[in-house]
């Protein structure tokens, strides 16, 4: 067990226990590895089905505990703000844990990930006093009935999250679930459980009653035990399309409510009239940010033939300018991939593309020799049916090709089984709105990339998911709508 130089100030035990979890006498442990060194620095418990059952039962008791159930809406708001205050006070430690666990630069975790989690929690902390039913005016029997609706917490929620943005994607679920009055059990990815465990500790210190928000750690089997548990009313999942399909199938016996944020192969179109000084760096970082481990990364690039070579040269230059290095080095801009497995997967995609005659642009970019680093890679003239143009790579690999007219570009962009995001760079207003209407994606970005905001619904069309997170829309996923009819 060795710790990367940048993080020796963090005191981590050889085995991390689950927060407040007298509940989990773990029998099995998983090594937690630093992606920047490939060496493990601690271990996390692997919960089995009986452990998961204990967590779900505690969450069920908490759901009906007057200490949570009978809080006034304003008191619930105050409690969620207190939770947010406590996260804010712990920002530096949380960012270090997140960076150490994921391999992302600690400066990014401090500036982006933890502040985003706080922002989401504060946004939804304002909702409890605004969640309300409405009075219905009945036509069939005017005057003889008083009818109204109630919006009630759906029950115990299971949140299952991936390793690319652990605390952010967890908070996208925790915040609206708690605002709705649900209780929630979170199962983070095995690779990145530390920030979630810390969050559970902070929640208890901030005064959330026991069982309202808890974290159970483990692998896919732990996630499956949680997703199939009959005590779970709703599953909120972010991760691969394949696991999303398994979770949806597992929801059938109990008719569980499910939201899924899944994979993507999001297109970026650069038109002939685009502001290239803006389009080039954004299209580059829209793919390479977080070393390509972003569900809505722009990984297919369609460029008008008249500016194709200029754009490719520009993107290759942006890639070469990135400082690639370990998470604890405050000058790093890009970190490694999460694991050896992910490195092998991404390498395989690029090797098969090269074997199929697809060429990379620019000289090879050097990366540190230990750890799971993968250099940003720009592939040119990628045919639409190439594997690397159709499948989610989840690494910093951009597949580019040229187009001649806009309809062709939009048809290429839509020719995917995914539909998470789509981007267009243009100075023409009509082109922008035409793309906004015709691109098949949950979010269309015009002259920008990678924007996520608690006030803007986010989710996928086609195999990119089911339902929406964020905005006011997500609250529906955590509330049951009940009608009450009273005869007068
Ligand atoms: P995954 O979907 O298998 O894992 C995501 C979460 O689901 C983890 O917490 C995992 O433990 C849990 N899980 C796994 N199997 C489960 C099951 N049967 N029931 C319930 N929970 C289960 O993703 P992965 O294996 O870590 O990565 C595989 C690929 O998924 C990546 O290469 C990438 O392409 C894609 N991915 C996408 C996203 C995204 O944000 N869309 C995030 C991570 C990975
Ligand atoms: Mn880790």
Short mmCIF file of C-alpha atoms in Angstrom, two decimals, residues 109-437:
data_model
loop_
_atom_site.label_atom_id
_atom_site.label_comp_id
_atom_site.label_asym_id
_atom_site.label_seq_id
_atom_site.Cartn_x
_atom_site.Cartn_y
_atom_site.Cartn_z
CA UNK A 109 -11.60 18.25 -8.52
CA UNK A 110 -11.25 21.42 -6.41
CA UNK A 111 -12.50 23.81 -9.10
CA UNK A 112 -15.15 21.69 -10.81
CA UNK A 113 -16.26 18.43 -9.20
CA UNK A 114 -16.76 19.37 -5.55
CA UNK A 115 -18.22 22.85 -6.26
CA UNK A 116 -20.64 21.25 -8.74
CA UNK A 117 -21.80 18.74 -6.13
CA UNK A 118 -22.39 21.60 -3.67
CA UNK A 119 -24.24 23.62 -6.32
CA UNK A 120 -26.55 20.72 -7.10
CA UNK A 121 -27.31 20.10 -3.43
CA UNK A 122 -28.09 23.77 -2.82
CA UNK A 123 -30.31 23.97 -5.90
CA UNK A 124 -32.46 21.05 -4.76
CA UNK A 125 -32.32 22.20 -1.14
CA UNK A 126 -34.63 25.00 -2.28
CA UNK A 127 -37.28 22.60 -3.58
CA UNK A 128 -39.04 21.06 -0.54
CA UNK A 129 -41.15 24.19 0.07
CA UNK A 130 -42.13 24.31 -3.61
CA UNK A 131 -43.20 20.69 -4.11
CA UNK A 132 -47.00 20.71 -4.11
CA UNK A 133 -50.02 19.08 -5.66
CA UNK A 134 -52.85 21.04 -7.24
CA UNK A 135 -56.63 21.32 -6.95
CA UNK A 136 -58.47 19.72 -9.88
CA UNK A 137 -61.70 21.09 -11.35
CA UNK A 138 -63.81 18.09 -12.28
CA UNK A 139 -66.09 18.37 -15.31
CA UNK A 140 -68.04 15.16 -14.91
CA UNK A 141 -69.53 16.09 -11.54
CA UNK A 142 -69.22 19.84 -11.04
CA UNK A 143 -69.57 21.08 -7.49
CA UNK A 144 -70.14 17.67 -5.90
CA UNK A 145 -66.54 16.75 -5.34
CA UNK A 146 -63.36 18.34 -4.10
CA UNK A 147 -60.37 16.76 -5.89
CA UNK A 148 -56.67 17.41 -5.48
CA UNK A 149 -53.29 15.82 -6.08
CA UNK A 150 -50.44 15.09 -3.70
CA UNK A 151 -46.79 14.53 -4.57
CA UNK A 152 -45.35 11.94 -2.22
CA UNK A 153 -41.81 10.51 -1.97
CA UNK A 154 -41.57 7.40 -4.12
CA UNK A 155 -39.82 5.44 -1.35
CA UNK A 156 -36.32 4.04 -0.87
CA UNK A 157 -34.05 4.95 -3.79
CA UNK A 158 -31.03 3.01 -5.02
CA UNK A 159 -28.38 5.14 -6.74
CA UNK A 160 -25.68 3.34 -8.73
CA UNK A 161 -22.87 5.43 -10.15
CA UNK A 162 -19.73 5.13 -12.34
CA UNK A 163 -16.11 6.14 -11.81
CA UNK A 164 -15.71 9.12 -14.13
CA UNK A 165 -17.41 11.83 -12.01
CA UNK A 166 -18.14 9.98 -8.78
CA UNK A 167 -19.29 12.77 -6.46
CA UNK A 168 -21.03 14.83 -9.16
CA UNK A 169 -23.07 11.99 -10.61
CA UNK A 170 -23.94 10.76 -7.11
CA UNK A 171 -25.17 14.21 -6.11
CA UNK A 172 -27.33 14.41 -9.27
CA UNK A 173 -29.32 11.64 -7.54
CA UNK A 174 -28.87 12.34 -3.82
CA UNK A 175 -30.02 15.98 -3.99
CA UNK A 176 -33.40 15.52 -5.73
CA UNK A 177 -34.09 12.28 -3.83
CA UNK A 178 -33.65 13.99 -0.45
CA UNK A 179 -35.53 17.09 -1.61
CA UNK A 180 -38.46 14.82 -2.49
CA UNK A 181 -38.38 13.25 0.97
CA UNK A 182 -37.05 9.86 -0.17
CA UNK A 183 -34.26 7.96 1.55
CA UNK A 184 -31.36 6.76 -0.58
CA UNK A 185 -28.72 4.02 -0.65
CA UNK A 186 -25.79 4.84 -2.93
CA UNK A 187 -23.55 2.17 -4.49
CA UNK A 188 -20.53 3.96 -6.01
CA UNK A 189 -18.22 2.29 -8.53
CA UNK A 190 -15.70 -0.03 -6.88
CA UNK A 191 -12.85 2.00 -8.42
CA UNK A 192 -13.99 5.26 -6.81
CA UNK A 193 -15.86 4.82 -3.54
CA UNK A 194 -13.87 7.19 -1.31
CA UNK A 195 -15.72 10.46 -1.91
CA UNK A 196 -19.08 8.75 -1.42
CA UNK A 197 -17.97 7.21 1.87
CA UNK A 198 -16.75 10.60 3.04
CA UNK A 199 -20.08 12.14 1.96
CA UNK A 200 -21.99 9.66 4.11
CA UNK A 201 -19.83 10.61 7.10
CA UNK A 202 -20.43 14.31 6.44
CA UNK A 203 -24.18 13.74 6.13
CA UNK A 204 -24.32 12.16 9.57
CA UNK A 205 -22.25 14.97 11.08
CA UNK A 206 -24.57 17.52 9.44
CA UNK A 207 -27.53 15.93 11.20
CA UNK A 208 -29.21 13.74 8.57
CA UNK A 209 -30.99 11.00 10.54
CA UNK A 210 -29.38 7.53 10.26
CA UNK A 211 -30.44 5.60 7.16
CA UNK A 212 -31.62 8.68 5.22
CA UNK A 213 -28.51 8.64 3.05
CA UNK A 214 -26.10 5.72 3.23
CA UNK A 215 -23.35 4.26 1.07
CA UNK A 216 -22.82 0.59 0.40
CA UNK A 217 -19.63 -0.34 -1.45
CA UNK A 218 -18.78 -3.22 -3.72
CA UNK A 219 -18.73 -4.45 -7.31
CA UNK A 220 -21.34 -5.22 -9.97
CA UNK A 221 -22.79 -8.05 -7.87
CA UNK A 222 -23.34 -5.59 -5.00
CA UNK A 223 -25.05 -3.22 -7.45
CA UNK A 224 -27.23 -6.04 -8.76
CA UNK A 225 -28.23 -7.04 -5.21
CA UNK A 226 -29.29 -3.45 -4.57
CA UNK A 227 -31.08 -2.98 -7.91
CA UNK A 228 -33.11 -6.17 -7.46
CA UNK A 229 -33.94 -5.69 -3.76
CA UNK A 230 -37.75 -5.69 -3.32
CA UNK A 231 -37.48 -2.84 -0.79
CA UNK A 232 -36.17 -0.46 -3.48
CA UNK A 233 -38.86 1.61 -5.17
CA UNK A 234 -36.68 3.44 -7.67
CA UNK A 235 -33.25 2.95 -9.23
CA UNK A 236 -31.23 5.92 -10.50
CA UNK A 237 -28.32 4.67 -12.60
CA UNK A 238 -25.43 6.20 -14.53
CA UNK A 239 -23.03 3.93 -16.39
CA UNK A 240 -22.75 1.68 -19.40
CA UNK A 241 -25.67 0.86 -21.69
CA UNK A 242 -25.18 -2.84 -21.05
CA UNK A 243 -25.51 -2.48 -17.26
CA UNK A 244 -28.45 -0.11 -17.80
CA UNK A 245 -30.19 -2.83 -19.78
CA UNK A 246 -29.60 -5.30 -16.91
CA UNK A 247 -31.03 -2.82 -14.39
CA UNK A 248 -34.09 -2.15 -16.53
CA UNK A 249 -34.69 -5.89 -16.91
CA UNK A 250 -34.27 -6.36 -13.14
CA UNK A 251 -36.91 -3.70 -12.48
CA UNK A 252 -39.67 -5.79 -14.03
CA UNK A 253 -40.76 -8.08 -11.15
CA UNK A 254 -41.38 -5.17 -8.74
CA UNK A 255 -42.22 -2.57 -11.45
CA UNK A 256 -39.49 -0.36 -10.00
CA UNK A 257 -39.17 3.18 -11.26
CA UNK A 258 -35.93 3.54 -13.23
CA UNK A 259 -33.91 6.41 -14.66
CA UNK A 260 -30.87 5.59 -16.78
CA UNK A 261 -28.03 7.83 -17.90
CA UNK A 262 -26.05 5.65 -20.28
CA UNK A 263 -23.37 5.80 -22.91
CA UNK A 264 -22.98 8.04 -25.89
CA UNK A 265 -21.19 8.60 -29.17
CA UNK A 266 -21.96 12.27 -29.42
CA UNK A 267 -21.29 14.12 -32.69
CA UNK A 268 -19.71 17.54 -33.21
CA UNK A 269 -20.37 19.38 -36.47
CA UNK A 270 -18.14 22.26 -37.55
CA UNK A 271 -19.63 24.20 -40.46
CA UNK A 272 -17.71 26.28 -43.02
CA UNK A 273 -18.87 29.53 -41.38
CA UNK A 274 -17.91 28.54 -37.81
CA UNK A 275 -15.68 30.76 -35.66
CA UNK A 276 -12.72 28.36 -35.76
CA UNK A 277 -10.79 30.09 -32.98
CA UNK A 278 -13.63 29.06 -30.73
CA UNK A 279 -14.63 25.79 -32.38
CA UNK A 280 -11.19 24.16 -32.48
CA UNK A 281 -10.26 24.26 -28.77
CA UNK A 282 -13.81 23.43 -27.73
CA UNK A 283 -14.20 20.50 -30.11
CA UNK A 284 -10.81 19.23 -28.90
CA UNK A 285 -11.55 19.49 -25.17
CA UNK A 286 -15.15 18.36 -25.70
CA UNK A 287 -13.53 15.00 -26.47
CA UNK A 288 -10.27 14.99 -24.51
CA UNK A 289 -11.45 16.50 -21.18
CA UNK A 290 -11.18 14.04 -18.26
CA UNK A 291 -9.16 11.89 -20.69
CA UNK A 292 -12.30 11.20 -22.71
CA UNK A 293 -14.08 9.61 -19.77
CA UNK A 294 -17.20 11.72 -20.15
CA UNK A 295 -20.56 10.21 -21.09
CA UNK A 296 -21.48 13.15 -23.34
CA UNK A 297 -18.02 13.74 -24.84
CA UNK A 298 -18.07 14.81 -28.49
CA UNK A 299 -16.27 11.80 -29.98
CA UNK A 300 -17.35 11.95 -33.63
CA UNK A 301 -16.24 15.05 -35.51
CA UNK A 302 -17.79 16.14 -38.83
CA UNK A 303 -16.01 19.11 -40.42
CA UNK A 304 -16.90 20.99 -43.61
CA UNK A 305 -14.37 20.00 -46.25
CA UNK A 306 -13.30 23.63 -46.84
CA UNK A 307 -11.90 23.91 -43.28
CA UNK A 308 -11.16 20.24 -42.58
CA UNK A 309 -7.33 20.36 -42.69
CA UNK A 310 -7.20 23.56 -40.64
CA UNK A 311 -9.44 22.09 -37.96
CA UNK A 312 -7.48 18.83 -37.79
CA UNK A 313 -4.17 20.69 -37.44
CA UNK A 314 -5.68 22.90 -34.75
CA UNK A 315 -7.10 20.01 -32.73
CA UNK A 316 -3.81 18.10 -32.94
CA UNK A 317 -2.05 21.22 -31.59
CA UNK A 318 -4.51 21.50 -28.68
CA UNK A 319 -3.94 17.81 -27.87
CA UNK A 320 -0.17 18.26 -27.90
CA UNK A 321 -0.42 21.32 -25.63
CA UNK A 322 -2.06 19.41 -22.76
CA UNK A 323 0.05 18.72 -19.69
CA UNK A 324 -0.50 15.04 -18.98
CA UNK A 325 0.46 13.96 -15.49
CA UNK A 326 -0.51 12.64 -12.07
CA UNK A 327 -3.52 13.83 -10.10
CA UNK A 328 -1.44 15.25 -7.25
CA UNK A 329 0.67 17.47 -9.55
CA UNK A 330 -1.01 20.87 -9.60
CA UNK A 331 0.17 21.57 -13.15
CA UNK A 332 -1.51 18.46 -14.66
CA UNK A 333 -4.36 19.05 -17.10
CA UNK A 334 -5.13 15.48 -18.14
CA UNK A 335 -4.81 12.38 -15.97
CA UNK A 336 -4.74 8.68 -16.81
CA UNK A 337 -7.62 6.34 -17.61
CA UNK A 338 -9.26 4.75 -14.58
CA UNK A 339 -7.82 1.24 -14.82
CA UNK A 340 -5.71 -1.28 -16.69
CA UNK A 341 -8.92 -2.79 -18.03
CA UNK A 342 -10.05 0.57 -19.45
CA UNK A 343 -6.57 1.15 -20.92
CA UNK A 344 -6.70 -2.21 -22.68
CA UNK A 345 -10.17 -1.44 -23.98
CA UNK A 346 -9.20 1.96 -25.42
CA UNK A 347 -5.93 0.60 -26.86
CA UNK A 348 -7.89 -2.16 -28.58
CA UNK A 349 -10.20 0.33 -30.31
CA UNK A 350 -7.27 2.36 -31.65
CA UNK A 351 -5.27 -0.70 -32.74
CA UNK A 352 -8.25 -2.10 -34.63
CA UNK A 353 -8.83 1.29 -36.28
CA UNK A 354 -5.19 1.43 -37.43
CA UNK A 355 -5.39 -2.16 -38.68
CA UNK A 356 -8.42 -1.09 -40.74
CA UNK A 357 -6.28 1.59 -42.42
CA UNK A 358 -7.39 4.61 -40.33
CA UNK A 359 -4.60 7.13 -39.68
CA UNK A 360 -3.88 9.32 -36.66
CA UNK A 361 -3.05 13.03 -37.06
CA UNK A 362 0.14 14.53 -35.61
CA UNK A 363 3.12 13.00 -33.82
CA UNK A 364 2.59 10.65 -30.90
CA UNK A 365 2.23 12.53 -27.58
CA UNK A 366 4.46 11.15 -24.79
CA UNK A 367 2.83 10.06 -21.52
CA UNK A 368 4.33 9.04 -18.13
CA UNK A 369 5.41 5.38 -18.19
CA UNK A 370 3.78 4.20 -14.99
CA UNK A 371 0.01 4.45 -14.56
CA UNK A 372 -2.80 4.01 -17.10
CA UNK A 373 -2.14 7.08 -19.27
CA UNK A 374 -3.46 7.27 -22.82
CA UNK A 375 -2.50 10.19 -25.06
CA UNK A 376 -5.22 12.22 -26.81
CA UNK A 377 -5.66 10.62 -30.23
CA UNK A 378 -7.17 12.20 -33.35
CA UNK A 379 -8.16 9.80 -36.14
CA UNK A 380 -8.87 11.18 -39.63
CA UNK A 381 -11.11 10.18 -42.52
CA UNK A 382 -12.94 7.69 -40.34
CA UNK A 383 -15.67 5.98 -42.39
CA UNK A 384 -19.17 6.10 -40.86
CA UNK A 385 -19.31 2.33 -40.47
CA UNK A 386 -15.93 2.01 -38.68
CA UNK A 387 -16.10 0.50 -35.19
CA UNK A 388 -14.47 3.61 -33.72
CA UNK A 389 -17.23 5.77 -35.27
CA UNK A 390 -20.03 3.66 -33.83
CA UNK A 391 -19.01 2.35 -30.41
CA UNK A 392 -18.37 4.23 -27.18
CA UNK A 393 -14.61 4.16 -26.52
CA UNK A 394 -14.59 6.11 -23.23
CA UNK A 395 -11.07 7.36 -23.78
CA UNK A 396 -9.52 10.43 -25.48
CA UNK A 397 -10.09 9.25 -29.04
CA UNK A 398 -11.71 11.57 -31.60
CA UNK A 399 -12.93 10.16 -34.93
CA UNK A 400 -13.01 12.86 -37.63
CA UNK A 401 -14.30 13.00 -41.18
CA UNK A 402 -15.18 15.69 -43.75
CA UNK A 403 -18.63 16.55 -45.11
CA UNK A 404 -19.88 18.64 -48.04
CA UNK A 405 -23.35 19.81 -47.05
CA UNK A 406 -25.21 20.32 -43.80
CA UNK A 407 -27.99 17.80 -44.41
CA UNK A 408 -25.32 15.17 -44.95
CA UNK A 409 -23.63 16.18 -41.66
CA UNK A 410 -26.88 16.02 -39.71
CA UNK A 411 -27.72 12.62 -41.21
CA UNK A 412 -24.24 11.35 -40.23
CA UNK A 413 -24.64 12.81 -36.73
CA UNK A 414 -28.00 11.07 -36.28
CA UNK A 415 -26.75 7.74 -37.64
CA UNK A 416 -26.04 6.29 -34.18
CA UNK A 417 -27.80 4.06 -31.71
CA UNK A 418 -26.95 6.67 -29.07
CA UNK A 419 -28.47 10.12 -28.52
CA UNK A 420 -26.99 11.80 -25.45
CA UNK A 421 -25.56 15.08 -26.78
CA UNK A 422 -24.82 16.73 -30.12
CA UNK A 423 -22.77 19.84 -30.91
CA UNK A 424 -22.72 22.29 -33.77
CA UNK A 425 -20.37 25.20 -34.36
CA UNK A 426 -21.81 27.81 -36.72
CA UNK A 427 -22.23 31.58 -36.98
CA UNK A 428 -25.52 31.20 -38.84
CA UNK A 429 -28.60 31.51 -36.64
CA UNK A 430 -30.86 29.53 -38.97
CA UNK A 431 -28.33 26.68 -39.12
CA UNK A 432 -28.07 26.70 -35.31
CA UNK A 433 -31.83 26.40 -34.76
CA UNK A 434 -32.25 23.92 -37.62
CA UNK A 435 -29.64 21.74 -35.87
CA UNK A 436 -31.38 22.28 -32.52
CA UNK A 437 -34.56 20.86 -34.02
#
